[in-house]
Amino acid sequence: MSKELIDAVIEMREEDAIKIAENLLNSGAEPLSLLDDCRTALGVIGDRFAAGECFVPELILAGEMLRQIGDMVKPRIASSGNAPEKKLGKIVMGTVEGDIHDIAKDIVTFMLEINGFDVMDLGVDVPAAKFVEAVKEFKPQVVGLSGFLTLAYDPMKNTVQALKDAGLRDSVKIMIGGGQMDDQIAAYAKADAYGKDAMAAVQLSKKWVGEQ
Amino acid sequence: MPKPANFDKLTPSQKLDARIEAWRDAEGIQFASKEVEKAYKERVQLLIDVVRLKKPARVPVSVSTGFIPFEYAGYTCKDAMYDYEKLDKSMMKFHADFLPDVAAPAALYGPGSAFELMDYKLYRWPGHGVPENTSYQCAEAEYMKPHEYEYLLRDPSDYFLRYYLPRIFGALESLSSLPPLTDLLELPFVGPTIMAFGRPDVQESLKKLMEAGKISLDWFPKCLEIDAKLKSELGLPAFQGAFSKAPMDCVGDTMRGTRAILLDKFRKPNEIIEASERFVPLMIDMGVRNSPWGGPPTVFFPLHKGADTFMSGNDFKKFYWPSLKATMLGLINEGLIPYMFVEGSYNQRLDIITDPDIPAGFCIWYFDQTDMKEVRKKLKGYACFGGNFPSSPLKTATVDEIKERTKKLIDDCAGDGGYFIGNGAVLDEASTENLHAFIDTAKEYGVYK
């Protein structure tokens, strides 16, 4: 564990974090330990976000730092032949049909991955049929529907209905989130819950897969 | 009332008085009847009262209107952007049936065919990248590259002409090959500089621009005609005079994009601040230049990147607020009222926006999701405020729930005036009964005793 790396990530010192990671790798540190450090740092950042002490830019930058460090580490992990780590569960994420907003959805996907979930991100403007297909194939425990606009209300409802029509509704928990979403829309769409931000999505998912 | 000859010599307060009198005057509006004229003038008076922080006869009702008129009238969002007859019919029907106290501007939607001709890449719009019944949406990307802050700072207009416009309009791609027009200083420089305009690709771009211009020239008067009819036939005043933007949003929304600007906060903090400062005079000018004499003396700002989730209070004070405040003060100085539409929430900003440098009674704050009890506590007696009725119940609640929520919002906010009621987010859809219940309850329950 490198306290130096963890601190640099937590304190949003991007250049330092990358340099420290490089030095660690060059001096023979275990590549996976760097990712563990990032995860530790991300845990702190996530808690601070939930507490209103840091904000969306910090989550985005943390994601950027992790991506860069991940790119450095990955080639070395592949060659060392480690077994893939155990995931908490599988989640299908996407922004519903007609809505092309991706920022919030990307942050949720990222925070879910950081917290140990295997996420299939379907992107934006995703038709209900594509969610159905993904649920059939990927067999997730959780489906996350993102939408920024009021015009996402009905596509959310239609997506839940499509899963029901395909006989898949009881196999998944469905959470919704985004700009104009709330508990009332979760009820309207017949989803299981509304999450107000990325950390809420993590909490809901953990609860649903029995991790909390 | 004509603009006073000595307008430029007046104090900001006198300028605002003159603008308000001209608005109240309603000169040049050919009302359909005495009743309509009376209704129009009563509504304008309600709005003037709340802006002046006085107690109006009743709480005015504003509906922040997106694409809802078209769904309501049985048309699509695409129709609003392409078919002026349907635009006209929908706007008139929606406003006539619901009768809020404020008319939405007709020019918010089109002209779609000009966008198509220009190969406008910055947005996807109904039938063009999103379904025909979905509102237009920004297709965010880094239209300005991270290293280009210095070009923008050096000369924003040149940057727009040769870098930004060629990227957001496919039809104008060739303009990226033009030389800077500031080269045109002396006789020997002219030939080499204008040469580029002779090239077939540049000429093709200019032709498309001319054609798109013609389409707009046909469309805009049609929109003004609709706006005029909303006044003269229905007695509904406009409440948005001109438009402007927060300087950091200029850089962040459509140039760098949300993701990039939020990263720039760490990677290029000084550049964000300098670029925002560069936009201050431009945004003041846009607001002043487009303010119609005799119209509402307000300049509408849709605010984005300063919302609670996007940064800490300290970062708001450092990055977002100084250039926004300078823009607001520039408009106030011209007797204009910045009309700030806070998308998302400003629960952590209320102490900052009640800035002592901004005089009382000189701005409007319109909220999407901010806690209105706190808003009233902080803003009463300082600035007119409104908004916050959420979109979700308008779509999904029962009529009785809507009535209760409307009354509660009025109870929380109306106090001694300076308040108008409105929905929070731009409305694209709602249940007809619920929207009626909201507007009618507000009109009835909002009467000051």
mmCIF file of C-alpha atoms in Angstrom, chain A residues 11-12 14-15 49 52-65 67-68 97-103 106-107 124-125 148-155 178-185 188-189 196-197, chain B residues 67 71 77 124 129-131 133-140 257-259 262-263 265-267 308-313 315 343-344 348-349 368-369 390-393 395-398 401 405 424-429:
data_model
loop_
_atom_site.group_PDB
_atom_site.id
_atom_site.type_symbol
_atom_site.label_atom_id
_atom_site.label_comp_id
_atom_site.label_asym_id
_atom_site.label_seq_id
_atom_site.Cartn_x
_atom_site.Cartn_y
_atom_site.Cartn_z
ATOM 1 C CA GLU A 11 -6.183 15.400 -2.886
ATOM 2 C CA MET A 12 -6.807 15.593 -6.632
ATOM 3 C CA GLU A 14 -3.317 14.361 -10.870
ATOM 4 C CA GLU A 15 0.267 14.870 -12.035
ATOM 5 C CA PHE A 49 -19.164 13.028 -2.183
ATOM 6 C CA GLY A 52 -21.395 16.889 0.283
ATOM 7 C CA GLU A 53 -17.691 17.600 0.735
ATOM 8 C CA CYS A 54 -16.697 16.954 -2.833
ATOM 9 C CA PHE A 55 -18.540 17.171 -6.102
ATOM 10 C CA VAL A 56 -18.953 15.863 -9.618
ATOM 11 C CA PRO A 57 -15.629 17.299 -10.917
ATOM 12 C CA GLU A 58 -13.734 15.377 -8.235
ATOM 13 C CA LEU A 59 -15.460 12.141 -9.260
ATOM 14 C CA ILE A 60 -14.614 12.782 -12.895
ATOM 15 C CA LEU A 61 -10.980 13.581 -12.161
ATOM 16 C CA ALA A 62 -10.686 10.550 -9.880
ATOM 17 C CA GLY A 63 -12.013 8.468 -12.769
ATOM 18 C CA GLU A 64 -9.417 10.013 -15.066
ATOM 19 C CA MET A 65 -6.574 9.239 -12.654
ATOM 20 C CA ARG A 67 -8.039 5.231 -16.001
ATOM 21 C CA GLN A 68 -4.475 6.438 -16.532
ATOM 22 C CA GLU A 97 -34.585 5.978 -25.335
ATOM 23 C CA GLY A 98 -34.720 9.515 -26.674
ATOM 24 C CA ASP A 99 -32.250 10.899 -24.125
ATOM 25 C CA ILE A 100 -28.602 11.374 -25.087
ATOM 26 C CA HIS A 101 -27.230 12.607 -21.735
ATOM 27 C CA ASP A 102 -24.305 10.532 -20.566
ATOM 28 C CA ILE A 103 -22.371 12.358 -17.854
ATOM 29 C CA ASP A 106 -21.001 7.471 -16.790
ATOM 30 C CA ILE A 107 -20.310 8.548 -13.224
ATOM 31 C CA VAL A 124 -27.366 6.553 -24.368
ATOM 32 C CA ASP A 125 -30.683 6.624 -26.241
ATOM 33 C CA PHE A 148 -32.109 13.751 -17.666
ATOM 34 C CA LEU A 149 -35.273 15.064 -19.257
ATOM 35 C CA THR A 150 -38.930 14.988 -18.299
ATOM 36 C CA LEU A 151 -39.331 13.264 -21.662
ATOM 37 C CA ALA A 152 -37.481 10.296 -20.138
ATOM 38 C CA TYR A 153 -40.436 9.548 -17.837
ATOM 39 C CA ASP A 154 -42.367 7.475 -20.351
ATOM 40 C CA PRO A 155 -39.361 5.685 -21.859
ATOM 41 C CA GLY A 178 -31.123 11.701 -13.310
ATOM 42 C CA GLY A 179 -32.014 15.387 -13.391
ATOM 43 C CA GLN A 180 -35.807 15.387 -13.131
ATOM 44 C CA MET A 181 -36.282 11.919 -11.597
ATOM 45 C CA ASP A 182 -37.572 11.316 -8.093
ATOM 46 C CA ASP A 183 -39.480 8.750 -5.989
ATOM 47 C CA GLN A 184 -42.706 9.713 -7.694
ATOM 48 C CA ILE A 185 -41.310 8.852 -11.117
ATOM 49 C CA TYR A 188 -44.825 5.884 -12.046
ATOM 50 C CA ALA A 189 -42.304 3.818 -14.015
ATOM 51 C CA LYS A 196 -30.322 10.683 -6.116
ATOM 52 C CA ASP A 197 -26.679 10.254 -7.103
ATOM 53 C CA PHE B 67 -42.116 21.433 -25.935
ATOM 54 C CA GLU B 71 -47.774 17.550 -27.488
ATOM 55 C CA CYS B 77 -41.694 18.283 -31.283
ATOM 56 C CA ARG B 124 -29.597 16.632 -31.962
ATOM 57 C CA GLY B 129 -30.746 12.269 -34.069
ATOM 58 C CA VAL B 130 -33.503 11.957 -31.468
ATOM 59 C CA PRO B 131 -37.099 10.734 -31.902
ATOM 60 C CA ASN B 133 -41.349 13.590 -30.119
ATOM 61 C CA THR B 134 -38.284 14.370 -28.026
ATOM 62 C CA SER B 135 -36.880 17.822 -27.340
ATOM 63 C CA TYR B 136 -33.587 18.957 -28.834
ATOM 64 C CA GLN B 137 -30.509 18.053 -26.825
ATOM 65 C CA CYS B 138 -26.934 19.234 -26.811
ATOM 66 C CA ALA B 139 -24.484 16.725 -28.301
ATOM 67 C CA GLU B 140 -21.636 17.555 -25.977
ATOM 68 C CA GLY B 257 -18.467 20.596 -22.761
ATOM 69 C CA THR B 258 -19.384 19.599 -19.219
ATOM 70 C CA ARG B 259 -16.857 16.849 -18.680
ATOM 71 C CA LEU B 262 -15.033 20.211 -14.943
ATOM 72 C CA LEU B 263 -11.603 18.669 -15.519
ATOM 73 C CA LYS B 265 -11.076 23.234 -13.092
ATOM 74 C CA PHE B 266 -8.072 21.160 -11.983
ATOM 75 C CA ARG B 267 -5.934 21.257 -15.088
ATOM 76 C CA ASP B 308 -24.603 22.605 -6.251
ATOM 77 C CA THR B 309 -23.428 19.273 -7.636
ATOM 78 C CA PHE B 310 -20.897 20.798 -10.006
ATOM 79 C CA MET B 311 -18.651 22.528 -7.499
ATOM 80 C CA SER B 312 -18.039 23.550 -3.908
ATOM 81 C CA GLY B 313 -19.107 26.937 -2.590
ATOM 82 C CA ASP B 315 -15.072 27.020 -6.278
ATOM 83 C CA GLU B 343 -31.201 24.704 -13.264
ATOM 84 C CA GLY B 344 -30.470 21.993 -10.703
ATOM 85 C CA GLN B 348 -25.332 26.034 -1.140
ATOM 86 C CA ARG B 349 -25.244 29.320 -3.064
ATOM 87 C CA ASP B 368 -35.629 24.505 -10.414
ATOM 88 C CA GLN B 369 -34.975 22.374 -7.311
ATOM 89 C CA PRO B 390 -41.492 19.936 -9.788
ATOM 90 C CA SER B 391 -42.141 18.251 -13.113
ATOM 91 C CA SER B 392 -42.842 14.764 -11.774
ATOM 92 C CA PRO B 393 -46.203 15.468 -10.080
ATOM 93 C CA LYS B 395 -46.977 14.286 -15.021
ATOM 94 C CA THR B 396 -47.989 11.659 -12.466
ATOM 95 C CA ALA B 397 -49.848 13.023 -9.417
ATOM 96 C CA THR B 398 -53.596 13.360 -8.880
ATOM 97 C CA GLU B 401 -52.252 16.380 -4.862
ATOM 98 C CA ARG B 405 -48.746 21.154 -3.400
ATOM 99 C CA GLY B 424 -39.060 24.280 -11.911
ATOM 100 C CA ALA B 425 -37.668 22.574 -14.984
ATOM 101 C CA VAL B 426 -38.532 23.526 -18.539
ATOM 102 C CA LEU B 427 -41.771 21.649 -19.180
ATOM 103 C CA ASP B 428 -41.967 19.214 -22.064
ATOM 104 C CA GLU B 429 -44.923 17.186 -20.886
#
